[in-house]
Short mmCIF file of C-alpha atoms in Angstrom, two decimals:
data_model
loop_
_atom_site.label_atom_id
_atom_site.label_comp_id
_atom_site.label_asym_id
_atom_site.label_seq_id
_atom_site.Cartn_x
_atom_site.Cartn_y
_atom_site.Cartn_z
CA MET A 201 109.03 84.25 77.40
CA ILE A 202 111.29 84.96 80.16
CA ALA A 203 114.91 84.65 80.09
CA ALA A 204 117.65 85.21 82.94
CA THR A 205 121.13 84.66 82.24
CA ASP A 206 123.79 84.54 84.88
CA LEU A 207 122.19 86.84 87.34
CA ARG A 208 124.58 88.29 90.15
CA LYS A 209 123.54 90.34 92.85
CA SER A 210 125.16 91.21 96.18
CA TYR A 211 124.15 93.61 99.14
CA LYS A 212 127.36 94.93 100.73
CA ASP A 213 129.27 91.70 101.79
CA HIS A 214 126.31 89.34 100.96
CA LEU A 215 126.23 87.58 97.81
CA ALA A 216 122.40 87.10 97.19
CA LEU A 217 122.77 85.67 93.64
CA LYS A 218 125.77 83.95 92.48
CA GLY A 219 124.77 83.48 88.68
CA VAL A 220 121.06 82.46 88.22
CA SER A 221 119.98 81.38 84.80
CA PHE A 222 116.56 80.12 83.72
CA SER A 223 113.91 80.35 80.94
CA VAL A 224 110.31 80.03 81.00
CA ALA A 225 108.39 79.57 77.86
CA PRO A 226 104.98 81.25 76.96
CA GLY A 227 102.16 79.09 78.64
CA GLU A 228 104.69 77.39 81.05
CA LEU A 229 104.66 77.63 84.82
CA PHE A 230 108.04 77.70 86.47
CA ALA A 231 108.21 77.16 90.14
CA TYR A 232 111.35 78.72 92.15
CA LEU A 233 111.94 77.01 95.28
CA GLY A 234 114.31 77.58 98.07
CA PRO A 235 114.49 78.30 101.77
CA ASN A 236 114.21 81.83 103.23
CA GLY A 237 117.17 83.86 102.12
CA ALA A 238 118.16 81.59 99.18
CA GLY A 239 117.59 84.60 96.74
CA LYS A 240 114.06 83.97 95.35
CA THR A 241 112.88 87.64 96.16
CA THR A 242 116.03 89.13 94.83
CA THR A 243 115.47 87.24 91.58
CA ILE A 244 111.91 88.30 91.10
CA ARG A 245 112.66 91.87 92.06
CA ILE A 246 115.40 91.82 89.20
CA MET A 247 113.01 90.36 86.86
CA THR A 248 110.33 92.94 87.53
CA GLY A 249 112.32 95.76 87.20
CA LEU A 250 112.38 96.59 90.97
CA THR A 251 116.19 95.96 91.60
CA ARG A 252 119.33 96.06 89.33
CA PRO A 253 121.79 93.09 88.99
CA ASP A 254 125.36 93.59 89.58
CA SER A 255 125.81 91.45 86.15
CA GLY A 256 123.70 89.32 84.05
CA SER A 257 120.87 89.89 81.75
CA ALA A 258 116.87 89.85 82.06
CA LEU A 259 114.62 89.63 79.18
CA VAL A 260 110.93 89.39 79.07
CA ALA A 261 109.22 88.94 75.54
CA GLY A 262 112.67 89.48 74.19
CA ARG A 263 113.07 93.01 75.72
CA ASP A 264 115.92 93.79 77.92
CA LEU A 265 114.44 94.85 81.55
CA LEU A 266 117.73 96.50 82.40
CA ARG A 267 118.03 98.51 79.29
CA ASP A 268 114.64 99.05 77.87
CA PRO A 269 112.15 100.95 80.29
CA LYS A 270 109.15 99.77 78.10
CA ALA A 271 110.18 96.01 78.76
CA LYS A 272 108.17 96.30 81.91
CA GLN A 273 105.07 96.59 79.99
CA GLY A 274 105.40 92.72 79.29
CA VAL A 275 105.75 92.06 83.15
CA GLY A 276 102.83 91.47 85.53
CA MET A 277 103.79 91.13 89.11
CA VAL A 278 101.82 89.75 92.25
CA ALA A 279 103.88 90.64 95.21
CA GLN A 280 104.14 88.64 98.48
CA THR A 281 102.48 91.41 100.54
CA ILE A 282 99.08 92.77 99.80
CA ASN A 283 100.35 96.10 98.23
CA LEU A 284 96.90 97.61 97.26
CA ASP A 285 95.35 100.90 98.14
CA MET A 286 93.31 99.71 101.06
CA GLU A 287 91.14 102.99 101.20
CA LEU A 288 90.47 102.73 97.45
CA SER A 289 87.95 100.35 95.76
CA VAL A 290 88.72 97.43 93.70
CA ALA A 291 88.06 99.18 90.57
CA GLU A 292 90.00 102.37 91.41
CA ASN A 293 93.15 100.15 92.19
CA LEU A 294 92.74 98.44 88.64
CA ASP A 295 92.39 101.78 87.10
CA ILE A 296 95.20 103.23 88.49
CA HIS A 297 97.47 100.28 87.47
CA GLY A 298 96.02 100.71 84.01
CA ARG A 299 96.98 104.36 83.87
CA LEU A 300 100.60 103.31 85.03
CA PHE A 301 100.71 101.18 81.97
CA GLY A 302 99.40 103.65 79.72
CA LEU A 303 96.04 102.10 78.91
CA SER A 304 93.49 104.09 77.35
CA ARG A 305 90.16 104.84 79.33
CA GLN A 306 88.09 102.64 76.95
CA LYS A 307 90.70 99.81 77.39
CA ARG A 308 91.19 100.33 81.05
CA LEU A 309 87.51 99.74 81.44
CA GLU A 310 87.44 96.64 79.23
CA LYS A 311 90.17 95.08 81.23
CA SER A 312 88.81 95.94 84.49
CA VAL A 313 85.45 94.38 83.61
CA GLU A 314 86.93 91.36 82.12
CA TRP A 315 89.46 90.48 84.96
CA LEU A 316 87.08 90.99 87.79
CA ALA A 317 84.68 88.76 85.94
CA ARG A 318 87.54 86.26 85.42
CA VAL A 319 88.62 86.45 89.30
CA GLY A 320 85.13 86.56 90.46
CA LEU A 321 84.99 90.00 91.86
CA THR A 322 82.50 91.85 89.83
CA GLU A 323 80.05 92.34 92.44
CA ARG A 324 82.74 93.95 94.65
CA ALA A 325 84.06 96.38 92.10
CA GLY A 326 83.01 99.40 94.27
CA SER A 327 83.91 97.90 97.55
CA ALA A 328 87.06 99.41 99.47
CA VAL A 329 89.83 96.79 99.54
CA LYS A 330 90.09 97.03 103.22
CA THR A 331 86.68 95.32 103.37
CA LEU A 332 87.81 92.27 101.54
CA SER A 333 88.97 89.04 103.11
CA GLY A 334 92.85 88.04 102.32
CA GLY A 335 91.64 85.50 99.76
CA LEU A 336 89.86 88.33 97.82
CA ARG A 337 92.59 90.92 97.95
CA ARG A 338 94.94 88.06 96.41
CA ARG A 339 92.44 87.89 93.60
CA VAL A 340 92.46 91.64 93.15
CA MET A 341 96.32 91.69 92.96
CA ILE A 342 96.19 88.83 90.25
CA ALA A 343 93.56 90.98 88.15
CA ARG A 344 95.64 94.12 88.58
CA ALA A 345 98.87 92.37 87.37
CA LEU A 346 97.15 91.16 84.37
CA MET A 347 95.49 94.46 83.50
CA HIS A 348 98.04 95.41 80.96
CA GLU A 349 98.10 91.86 79.27
CA PRO A 350 101.61 91.00 80.39
CA ALA A 351 103.62 88.19 78.56
CA ALA A 352 105.13 87.28 81.90
CA LEU A 353 103.43 87.10 85.32
CA PHE A 354 105.69 86.91 88.43
CA LEU A 355 103.85 85.31 91.59
CA ASP A 356 105.81 85.78 94.83
CA GLU A 357 104.30 83.41 97.35
CA PRO A 358 100.86 84.18 96.00
CA THR A 359 98.94 81.86 98.61
CA VAL A 360 101.01 82.79 101.75
CA GLY A 361 98.69 82.83 104.72
CA LEU A 362 95.61 81.95 102.89
CA ASP A 363 93.20 78.89 104.07
CA ALA A 364 93.38 75.67 101.97
CA ASP A 365 90.17 75.97 100.18
CA ILE A 366 91.01 79.50 99.22
CA ARG A 367 94.66 78.42 97.86
CA ARG A 368 92.69 75.80 95.72
CA GLN A 369 90.84 78.63 94.06
CA ILE A 370 93.87 80.58 93.44
CA TRP A 371 95.50 77.48 92.07
CA ALA A 372 92.73 77.23 89.57
CA LEU A 373 92.91 80.64 88.47
CA ILE A 374 96.79 80.35 87.82
CA LYS A 375 96.14 77.15 85.98
CA ASP A 376 93.51 79.10 83.89
CA LEU A 377 96.13 81.88 83.23
CA GLN A 378 98.63 79.30 82.18
CA SER A 379 96.34 78.06 79.48
CA SER A 380 96.21 81.69 78.02
CA GLY A 381 99.67 81.53 77.26
CA VAL A 382 101.24 83.59 79.84
CA ALA A 383 104.65 82.52 81.09
CA ILE A 384 104.28 82.26 84.78
CA PHE A 385 107.22 82.48 87.31
CA LEU A 386 106.23 81.31 90.79
CA THR A 387 107.86 81.26 94.14
CA THR A 388 106.40 79.46 97.06
CA HIS A 389 107.15 77.77 100.31
CA TYR A 390 104.04 75.29 99.84
CA ILE A 391 106.15 72.65 97.82
CA GLU A 392 102.75 70.70 97.08
CA GLU A 393 101.61 74.06 95.44
CA ALA A 394 104.52 73.47 93.03
CA GLU A 395 104.10 69.93 92.39
CA ALA A 396 100.25 70.59 91.62
CA LEU A 397 100.94 73.51 89.12
CA ALA A 398 104.53 73.61 87.69
CA ASP A 399 105.61 72.30 84.49
CA ARG A 400 109.06 72.82 85.73
CA VAL A 401 110.76 73.40 89.04
CA ALA A 402 114.25 74.94 90.07
CA PHE A 403 115.52 74.44 93.57
CA LEU A 404 117.52 77.45 94.71
CA LYS A 405 119.96 77.10 97.44
CA ASN A 406 122.44 79.84 98.70
CA GLY A 407 121.98 82.15 95.55
CA LEU A 408 122.65 79.23 93.00
CA ILE A 409 120.14 76.91 91.01
CA THR A 410 121.10 73.28 91.98
CA ALA A 411 118.47 71.48 90.03
CA THR A 412 115.96 72.33 87.32
CA ASP A 413 113.62 69.67 85.87
CA THR A 414 109.85 68.50 85.84
CA PRO A 415 108.47 67.54 89.11
CA HIS A 416 108.08 63.95 87.99
CA ASN A 417 111.97 63.89 87.12
CA LEU A 418 112.93 65.48 90.18
CA ILE A 419 111.05 63.11 92.26
CA GLY A 420 112.56 60.19 90.04
CA VAL A 421 115.83 61.10 90.84
CA ILE A 422 115.60 59.92 94.47
CA GLY A 423 113.24 57.22 93.81
CA ALA A 424 109.23 56.92 93.33
CA TRP A 425 108.52 55.22 96.73
CA ALA A 426 109.42 56.21 100.20
CA ALA A 427 109.55 54.20 103.26
CA VAL A 428 109.10 56.69 106.17
CA ASP A 429 109.60 56.23 109.89
CA LEU A 430 106.51 57.33 111.67
CA SER A 431 108.29 58.13 114.70
CA GLY A 432 110.55 60.84 112.73
CA LYS A 433 113.66 59.43 114.41
CA SER A 434 115.27 58.12 111.24
CA PRO A 435 115.30 59.70 107.77
CA ALA A 436 113.03 58.37 104.92
CA ALA A 437 114.43 55.96 102.50
CA PHE A 438 113.77 56.01 99.04
CA PHE A 439 113.28 53.26 96.14
CA GLN A 440 112.53 52.95 92.59
CA GLU A 441 110.24 50.09 93.25
CA ARG A 442 107.41 49.64 95.63
CA ALA A 443 108.50 45.94 96.48
CA ASP A 444 111.58 47.34 97.60
CA ALA A 445 110.22 50.00 99.81
CA MET A 446 107.71 47.33 101.32
CA ALA A 447 110.58 44.94 101.96
CA HIS A 448 112.50 47.70 103.64
CA ALA A 449 109.57 48.67 105.77
CA ALA A 450 109.02 45.10 106.73
CA CYS A 451 112.46 44.50 108.20
CA GLN A 452 112.34 47.82 110.26
CA ALA A 453 111.38 47.75 113.99
CA GLY A 454 108.72 50.01 114.95
CA GLY A 455 106.22 51.78 112.46
CA VAL A 456 107.24 52.43 108.89
CA THR A 457 104.72 53.51 106.25
CA VAL A 458 105.33 53.33 102.30
CA ARG A 459 104.24 56.14 100.21
CA ARG A 460 104.90 57.59 96.98
CA THR A 461 107.77 60.11 96.88
CA SER A 462 106.64 63.76 96.75
CA LEU A 463 108.23 66.88 95.42
CA GLU A 464 108.77 67.89 99.22
CA ASP A 465 110.82 64.88 99.38
CA ALA A 466 113.10 65.88 96.56
CA TYR A 467 113.37 69.38 97.83
CA LEU A 468 114.53 68.33 101.29
CA GLN A 469 116.93 66.08 99.86
CA ALA A 470 118.46 68.90 97.55
CA MET A 471 118.37 71.18 100.59
CA GLY A 472 120.28 68.83 102.50
CA GLY A 473 117.52 68.41 104.84
CA GLY A 474 117.36 64.65 105.27
CA ALA A 475 120.36 62.25 104.40
CA LEU A 476 119.25 59.29 102.10
CA GLU A 477 119.64 56.23 104.10
CA VAL A 478 118.72 52.58 102.88
CA SER A 479 118.21 49.74 105.13
CA ALA A 480 121.01 47.46 105.79
CA CYS A 481 118.40 44.55 105.38
CA LEU A 482 118.21 45.38 101.62
CA PRO A 483 122.11 45.37 100.89
CA GLY A 484 121.58 45.60 97.19
CA LYS A 485 119.97 48.87 97.32
CA GLN A 486 122.10 50.72 99.40
CA ASP A 487 124.60 51.88 96.75
CA ALA A 488 122.15 52.33 94.06
CA GLY A 489 120.25 54.73 96.42
CA ALA A 490 123.41 56.68 97.59
CA GLU A 491 124.33 56.95 93.84
CA LYS A 492 120.99 58.38 93.00
CA ASN A 493 121.25 60.74 95.68
CA ASP A 494 124.78 62.10 94.84
CA GLY A 495 124.04 62.41 91.31
CA GLY A 496 120.73 63.72 91.34
CA ALA A 497 119.08 66.70 93.04
CA ARG A 498 121.81 67.51 95.49
CA MET B 287 106.49 110.94 81.36
CA ILE B 288 103.56 113.14 81.71
CA GLN B 289 101.14 110.42 81.49
CA GLY B 290 102.97 108.50 84.11
CA ALA B 291 103.08 111.61 86.41
CA LEU B 292 99.44 112.09 85.93
CA ALA B 293 98.63 108.63 87.17
CA VAL B 294 100.62 109.01 90.28
CA TYR B 295 98.89 112.42 90.87
CA TYR B 296 95.48 111.01 90.09
CA ARG B 297 96.02 108.29 92.87
CA GLU B 298 96.96 111.02 95.36
CA MET B 299 93.96 112.87 94.50
CA LEU B 300 91.76 110.04 94.95
CA LEU B 301 93.31 109.35 98.46
CA MET B 302 92.88 112.90 99.17
CA ARG B 303 89.05 112.92 98.10
CA ARG B 304 88.65 109.66 100.52
CA ARG B 305 90.48 111.61 103.33
CA SER B 306 89.21 115.14 102.69
CA PHE B 307 87.59 115.62 106.10
CA ARG B 308 90.46 114.53 108.06
CA LEU B 309 93.06 116.51 105.73
CA LEU B 310 91.04 119.58 106.01
CA ALA B 311 90.77 119.38 109.78
CA GLY B 312 94.42 118.78 109.92
CA MET B 313 94.84 121.72 107.85
CA ALA B 314 92.75 123.97 109.85
CA VAL B 315 93.40 123.15 113.30
CA SER B 316 97.03 124.23 113.89
CA PRO B 317 96.71 127.57 112.04
CA LEU B 318 93.53 128.12 113.72
CA LEU B 319 95.14 127.93 117.14
CA TYR B 320 98.10 129.83 116.05
CA PHE B 321 95.61 132.54 114.60
CA VAL B 322 93.42 133.06 117.79
CA THR B 323 96.29 132.82 120.05
CA PHE B 324 98.84 135.15 118.41
CA GLY B 325 96.74 136.95 115.92
CA GLN B 326 93.37 137.61 117.94
CA ALA B 327 94.39 137.37 121.68
CA VAL B 328 98.25 138.31 122.05
CA GLY B 329 98.79 140.56 119.05
CA ARG B 330 95.25 142.21 118.71
CA SER B 331 96.48 145.60 119.34
CA ALA B 332 100.13 144.94 118.23
CA GLN B 333 101.66 146.04 114.91
CA LEU B 334 104.62 145.02 113.03
CA ASP B 335 106.27 146.41 110.02
CA GLY B 336 103.40 148.99 109.83
CA LEU B 337 100.89 146.14 109.83
CA ALA B 338 98.03 144.95 112.23
CA TYR B 339 100.08 141.60 113.58
CA SER B 340 97.05 139.63 112.41
CA SER B 341 97.81 140.98 108.62
CA PHE B 342 101.58 140.16 109.41
CA LEU B 343 100.81 136.63 110.72
CA LEU B 344 98.53 135.46 107.82
CA PRO B 345 101.03 135.20 105.49
CA GLY B 346 103.28 133.66 107.60
CA LEU B 347 100.77 130.93 108.44
CA VAL B 348 100.22 130.53 104.80
CA ALA B 349 103.98 129.90 104.02
CA MET B 350 103.94 127.75 107.24
CA SER B 351 100.93 125.51 106.67
CA SER B 352 101.43 125.15 102.77
CA MET B 353 104.98 123.81 103.71
CA MET B 354 103.75 121.54 106.36
CA GLN B 355 101.31 119.97 103.98
CA ALA B 356 103.69 119.83 101.08
CA TYR B 357 106.45 117.96 103.34
CA SER B 358 103.66 115.62 104.54
CA MET B 359 104.08 113.99 101.45
CA ALA B 360 107.27 112.45 102.88
CA SER B 361 105.28 110.55 105.36
CA GLU B 362 102.81 109.42 102.57
CA ILE B 363 105.51 108.03 100.75
CA ASN B 364 107.24 106.28 103.36
CA ILE B 365 103.96 104.64 104.35
CA SER B 366 103.28 103.54 100.77
CA ARG B 367 107.01 102.25 100.71
CA PHE B 368 107.76 100.76 103.89
CA TYR B 369 104.15 99.79 105.02
CA PHE B 370 101.94 99.12 102.18
CA ARG B 371 104.66 98.52 99.68
CA ILE B 372 102.59 100.36 97.07
CA PHE B 373 105.92 101.93 95.92
CA ASP B 374 106.99 98.85 94.43
CA GLU B 375 103.89 99.01 92.03
CA PHE B 376 105.10 102.50 90.66
CA MET B 377 108.70 101.21 90.39
CA ALA B 378 107.53 97.83 88.72
CA SER B 379 105.68 100.00 86.09
CA PRO B 380 106.90 101.66 82.97
CA ILE B 381 106.75 105.18 84.28
CA GLY B 382 110.12 105.77 85.61
CA PRO B 383 111.63 107.52 88.47
CA ALA B 384 111.09 111.03 87.05
CA ALA B 385 107.41 110.67 86.41
CA TYR B 386 106.89 109.33 89.85
CA VAL B 387 108.59 112.23 91.55
CA LEU B 388 106.76 114.57 89.27
CA GLY B 389 103.44 113.18 90.31
CA GLU B 390 104.14 113.15 93.97
CA VAL B 391 105.36 116.61 93.89
CA MET B 392 102.02 117.89 91.88
CA ALA B 393 100.14 116.21 94.73
CA GLY B 394 102.33 118.04 97.34
CA VAL B 395 101.80 121.37 95.53
CA THR B 396 97.96 120.76 95.50
CA ARG B 397 97.95 120.02 99.39
CA GLY B 398 99.94 123.15 100.09
CA LEU B 399 97.75 125.12 97.93
CA ALA B 400 94.66 123.74 99.84
CA ALA B 401 96.20 124.36 103.08
CA ALA B 402 96.97 128.03 102.00
CA ALA B 403 93.14 128.17 100.84
CA VAL B 404 92.00 127.35 104.15
CA ILE B 405 93.96 130.07 105.94
CA VAL B 406 92.57 132.47 103.47
CA LEU B 407 89.14 131.37 104.22
CA MET B 408 89.85 131.73 107.93
CA GLY B 409 91.37 135.20 107.71
CA THR B 410 88.50 136.15 105.70
CA LEU B 411 86.15 134.82 108.37
CA PHE B 412 88.05 136.72 110.96
CA GLY B 413 88.08 139.85 108.87
CA VAL B 414 91.90 140.35 108.37
CA HIS B 415 93.04 142.90 105.90
CA PHE B 416 95.07 141.18 103.19
CA GLN B 417 94.79 140.66 99.28
CA ALA B 418 95.03 136.93 97.68
CA GLY B 419 96.05 137.79 94.15
CA ALA B 420 98.27 135.89 91.56
CA LEU B 421 101.44 136.68 93.29
CA PHE B 422 100.45 135.64 96.59
CA TRP B 423 99.24 132.10 95.20
CA LEU B 424 102.57 132.26 93.28
CA GLY B 425 104.47 132.38 96.55
CA ALA B 426 102.31 129.59 98.28
CA GLY B 427 102.58 127.41 95.33
CA LEU B 428 106.27 127.78 94.80
CA ASN B 429 106.71 127.29 98.66
CA ALA B 430 104.70 124.04 98.01
CA PHE B 431 106.71 123.19 95.19
CA PHE B 432 109.98 123.34 97.10
CA PHE B 433 108.92 121.46 100.23
CA ALA B 434 107.19 118.78 98.04
CA ALA B 435 110.23 118.08 96.23
CA LEU B 436 112.41 118.11 99.35
CA ALA B 437 110.04 115.55 100.84
CA VAL B 438 110.33 113.20 98.32
CA ALA B 439 114.05 113.56 98.13
CA MET B 440 114.03 113.02 102.01
CA ALA B 441 111.46 110.07 101.69
CA MET B 442 114.02 108.40 99.32
CA ILE B 443 116.93 108.75 101.83
CA VAL B 444 115.06 107.58 105.01
CA ARG B 445 114.98 103.80 105.84
CA THR B 446 112.37 103.76 108.39
CA HIS B 447 109.34 105.75 109.79
CA GLN B 448 111.61 107.04 112.81
CA ASP B 449 114.34 108.49 110.51
CA GLN B 450 111.41 110.42 108.89
CA ALA B 451 110.31 111.77 112.10
CA THR B 452 113.79 112.83 113.18
CA LEU B 453 114.32 114.81 110.02
CA THR B 454 110.94 116.47 110.35
CA ASN B 455 112.07 117.52 114.03
CA PHE B 456 115.62 118.86 112.81
CA ILE B 457 114.69 120.49 109.57
CA ILE B 458 110.85 121.35 109.31
CA THR B 459 110.05 122.38 112.92
CA PRO B 460 112.88 124.82 113.53
CA MET B 461 112.05 126.24 110.01
CA ALA B 462 108.28 126.66 110.77
CA PHE B 463 109.06 128.83 113.80
CA LEU B 464 112.26 130.77 112.43
CA GLY B 465 111.26 131.24 108.75
CA GLY B 466 109.70 134.70 109.18
CA THR B 467 106.15 133.08 110.00
CA PHE B 468 105.55 134.86 113.41
CA PHE B 469 107.93 137.84 113.33
CA PRO B 470 110.18 139.65 111.08
CA VAL B 471 113.33 137.79 110.52
CA GLU B 472 115.32 141.47 110.84
CA LYS B 473 114.42 141.62 114.59
CA LEU B 474 116.95 138.60 114.99
CA PRO B 475 120.47 139.38 116.00
CA GLY B 476 122.64 140.00 112.53
CA TRP B 477 124.21 136.53 112.37
CA ALA B 478 120.96 134.73 113.08
CA ALA B 479 119.22 136.55 110.53
CA ALA B 480 121.85 135.78 108.24
CA VAL B 481 121.33 132.04 108.88
CA VAL B 482 117.52 132.12 108.84
CA GLY B 483 118.02 134.28 105.64
CA LEU B 484 119.23 131.08 103.93
CA LEU B 485 115.90 129.22 104.59
CA PRO B 486 113.62 128.96 101.56
CA LEU B 487 110.62 129.37 103.89
CA THR B 488 111.94 132.92 104.77
CA HIS B 489 111.71 133.96 101.28
CA ALA B 490 108.38 132.36 100.88
CA SER B 491 107.21 134.28 103.86
CA ARG B 492 108.45 137.46 102.69
CA ALA B 493 107.10 136.84 99.11
CA ILE B 494 103.61 136.12 100.19
CA ARG B 495 103.60 138.83 102.82
CA LEU B 496 104.58 141.27 100.32
CA ALA B 497 102.08 140.03 97.66
CA SER B 498 99.47 139.93 100.56
CA GLN B 499 100.02 143.70 101.01
CA ASP B 500 99.90 144.23 97.28
CA ARG B 501 103.57 145.54 97.29
CA PRO B 502 106.00 144.53 94.80
CA VAL B 503 108.09 141.26 95.53
CA PRO B 504 111.82 141.22 94.66
CA VAL B 505 112.66 138.96 91.97
CA GLU B 506 115.44 137.44 93.99
CA GLU B 507 112.55 135.98 96.31
CA TRP B 508 111.00 134.09 93.44
CA GLY B 509 114.69 133.10 92.03
CA VAL B 510 115.61 131.65 95.21
CA LEU B 511 112.35 129.42 95.48
CA VAL B 512 112.37 128.39 91.99
CA ALA B 513 116.13 127.42 92.07
CA ALA B 514 115.86 125.35 95.24
CA GLY B 515 112.56 123.77 94.10
CA VAL B 516 114.14 122.61 90.99
CA LEU B 517 117.40 121.36 92.77
CA CYS B 518 115.22 119.52 95.22
CA LEU B 519 113.28 118.00 92.26
CA VAL B 520 116.39 116.81 90.23
CA LEU B 521 117.82 115.42 93.57
CA ALA B 522 114.57 113.47 94.20
CA MET B 523 114.60 111.92 90.95
CA TYR B 524 118.29 110.95 91.35
CA LEU B 525 117.68 109.52 94.51
CA THR B 526 114.47 107.68 93.49
CA ARG B 527 116.40 106.17 90.54
CA ARG B 528 119.18 105.09 93.04
CA VAL B 529 116.48 103.39 95.37
CA GLN B 530 116.37 100.54 92.57
CA ASP B 531 119.94 99.91 92.83
#
């Protein structure tokens, strides 16, 4: 269980977090989305004990990260940058992590074998990390973060810079972890990643959470169907009913396509990245659409 | 805390083993050049403080080289902090800042003593007259302890690699040449000797040199090295904790 309450953090005159609260249950995957500078990394640094907040509380498995140094035993972290010892082997990197978390020699060996098998790296245990591809290095980082059996796993953009097929492999691995009961906190810039993986999603904007819900509900707030201008000149329009979206598309000049609304649409609406606009040829939907937008993810 | 410090130390030793050839070459090249140039060529027939210059120079090189190698931990930590971000792996673990500092300082002392061993080997090969008993190694170890602790403290203050290079240029390089390594501090003008006498390296050079001639080492030399080392260790622990804030 992860629980953050009213986290606030400032750097000189910049307020990075303005009172952030959330919780993640065991076996739940919570995606934390926001643009660069929104406060995602600050949150993750606080929740992994790397940075102290100005105020608020951060609990993992019921232990206070800010007061109890042993609380870090419950935290696993996969950083955004590859922070492995490149000159050392995969097994040595895992072994050092096990030592830092106080695991016995026997336990280190057992866990190393177990996790290397689960991430498909048994054959590469003796290879220097510098000889591995980016995708394999990510897997090593995930194995390392789980060596000490944490109750909570923090993934900071774990698939950034990876090929689509490697990303899918990492997704499968994350899903597998989730089923083993670990509370997972994920930050990512790939919204489709959050949509595919997350049980719940939070939108973070300027150091504040603006919406928290399941991907389905967040999408539902703006409407299940989107009519999208293929020229990109006008913003997408959203509708609860497909028939309305089709009717809207039919009365537009130029190419308009109708598709299911995605989490990315909801995210962009929440971040103010595109105003909701409903066609004048569907007067009955304009108010409803605007109302949904104002009272929803924004 | 000891378990955490040993984990940090173990990592450094693994890395040292991987880089052993490069490290040993680095430990040997500069002292060898100084030794050949000053000890064998320029100072072949010279005497200082009643000693052959090579016998005078060897303890100075031990002090200088152990200082350099111990202080090089600052660069290692900076690389792991700013470039590879491995520092975060330590800070996210439950070991705490004190254990981290202790592990890095232990690694710095090991590097310093390895550098001293290289000079001793070199001196033996060149037939230099000196003793390398327990006090000789104690001097080299305490010198490495002080500079390793200073290195960790400095690594926590700087914000870029460039800052680190600047600190080295202004603190370590002058100390290397002025701290009684190549000439007796007493030969300097009074005011300069007084200033240089404040440098821990001066005390280390003196202690190692006296020990290398099997002469008694005044207790204040040890006192200065221990006190300065402990002060830097505490400072390093405080600064490492502050980095998290």
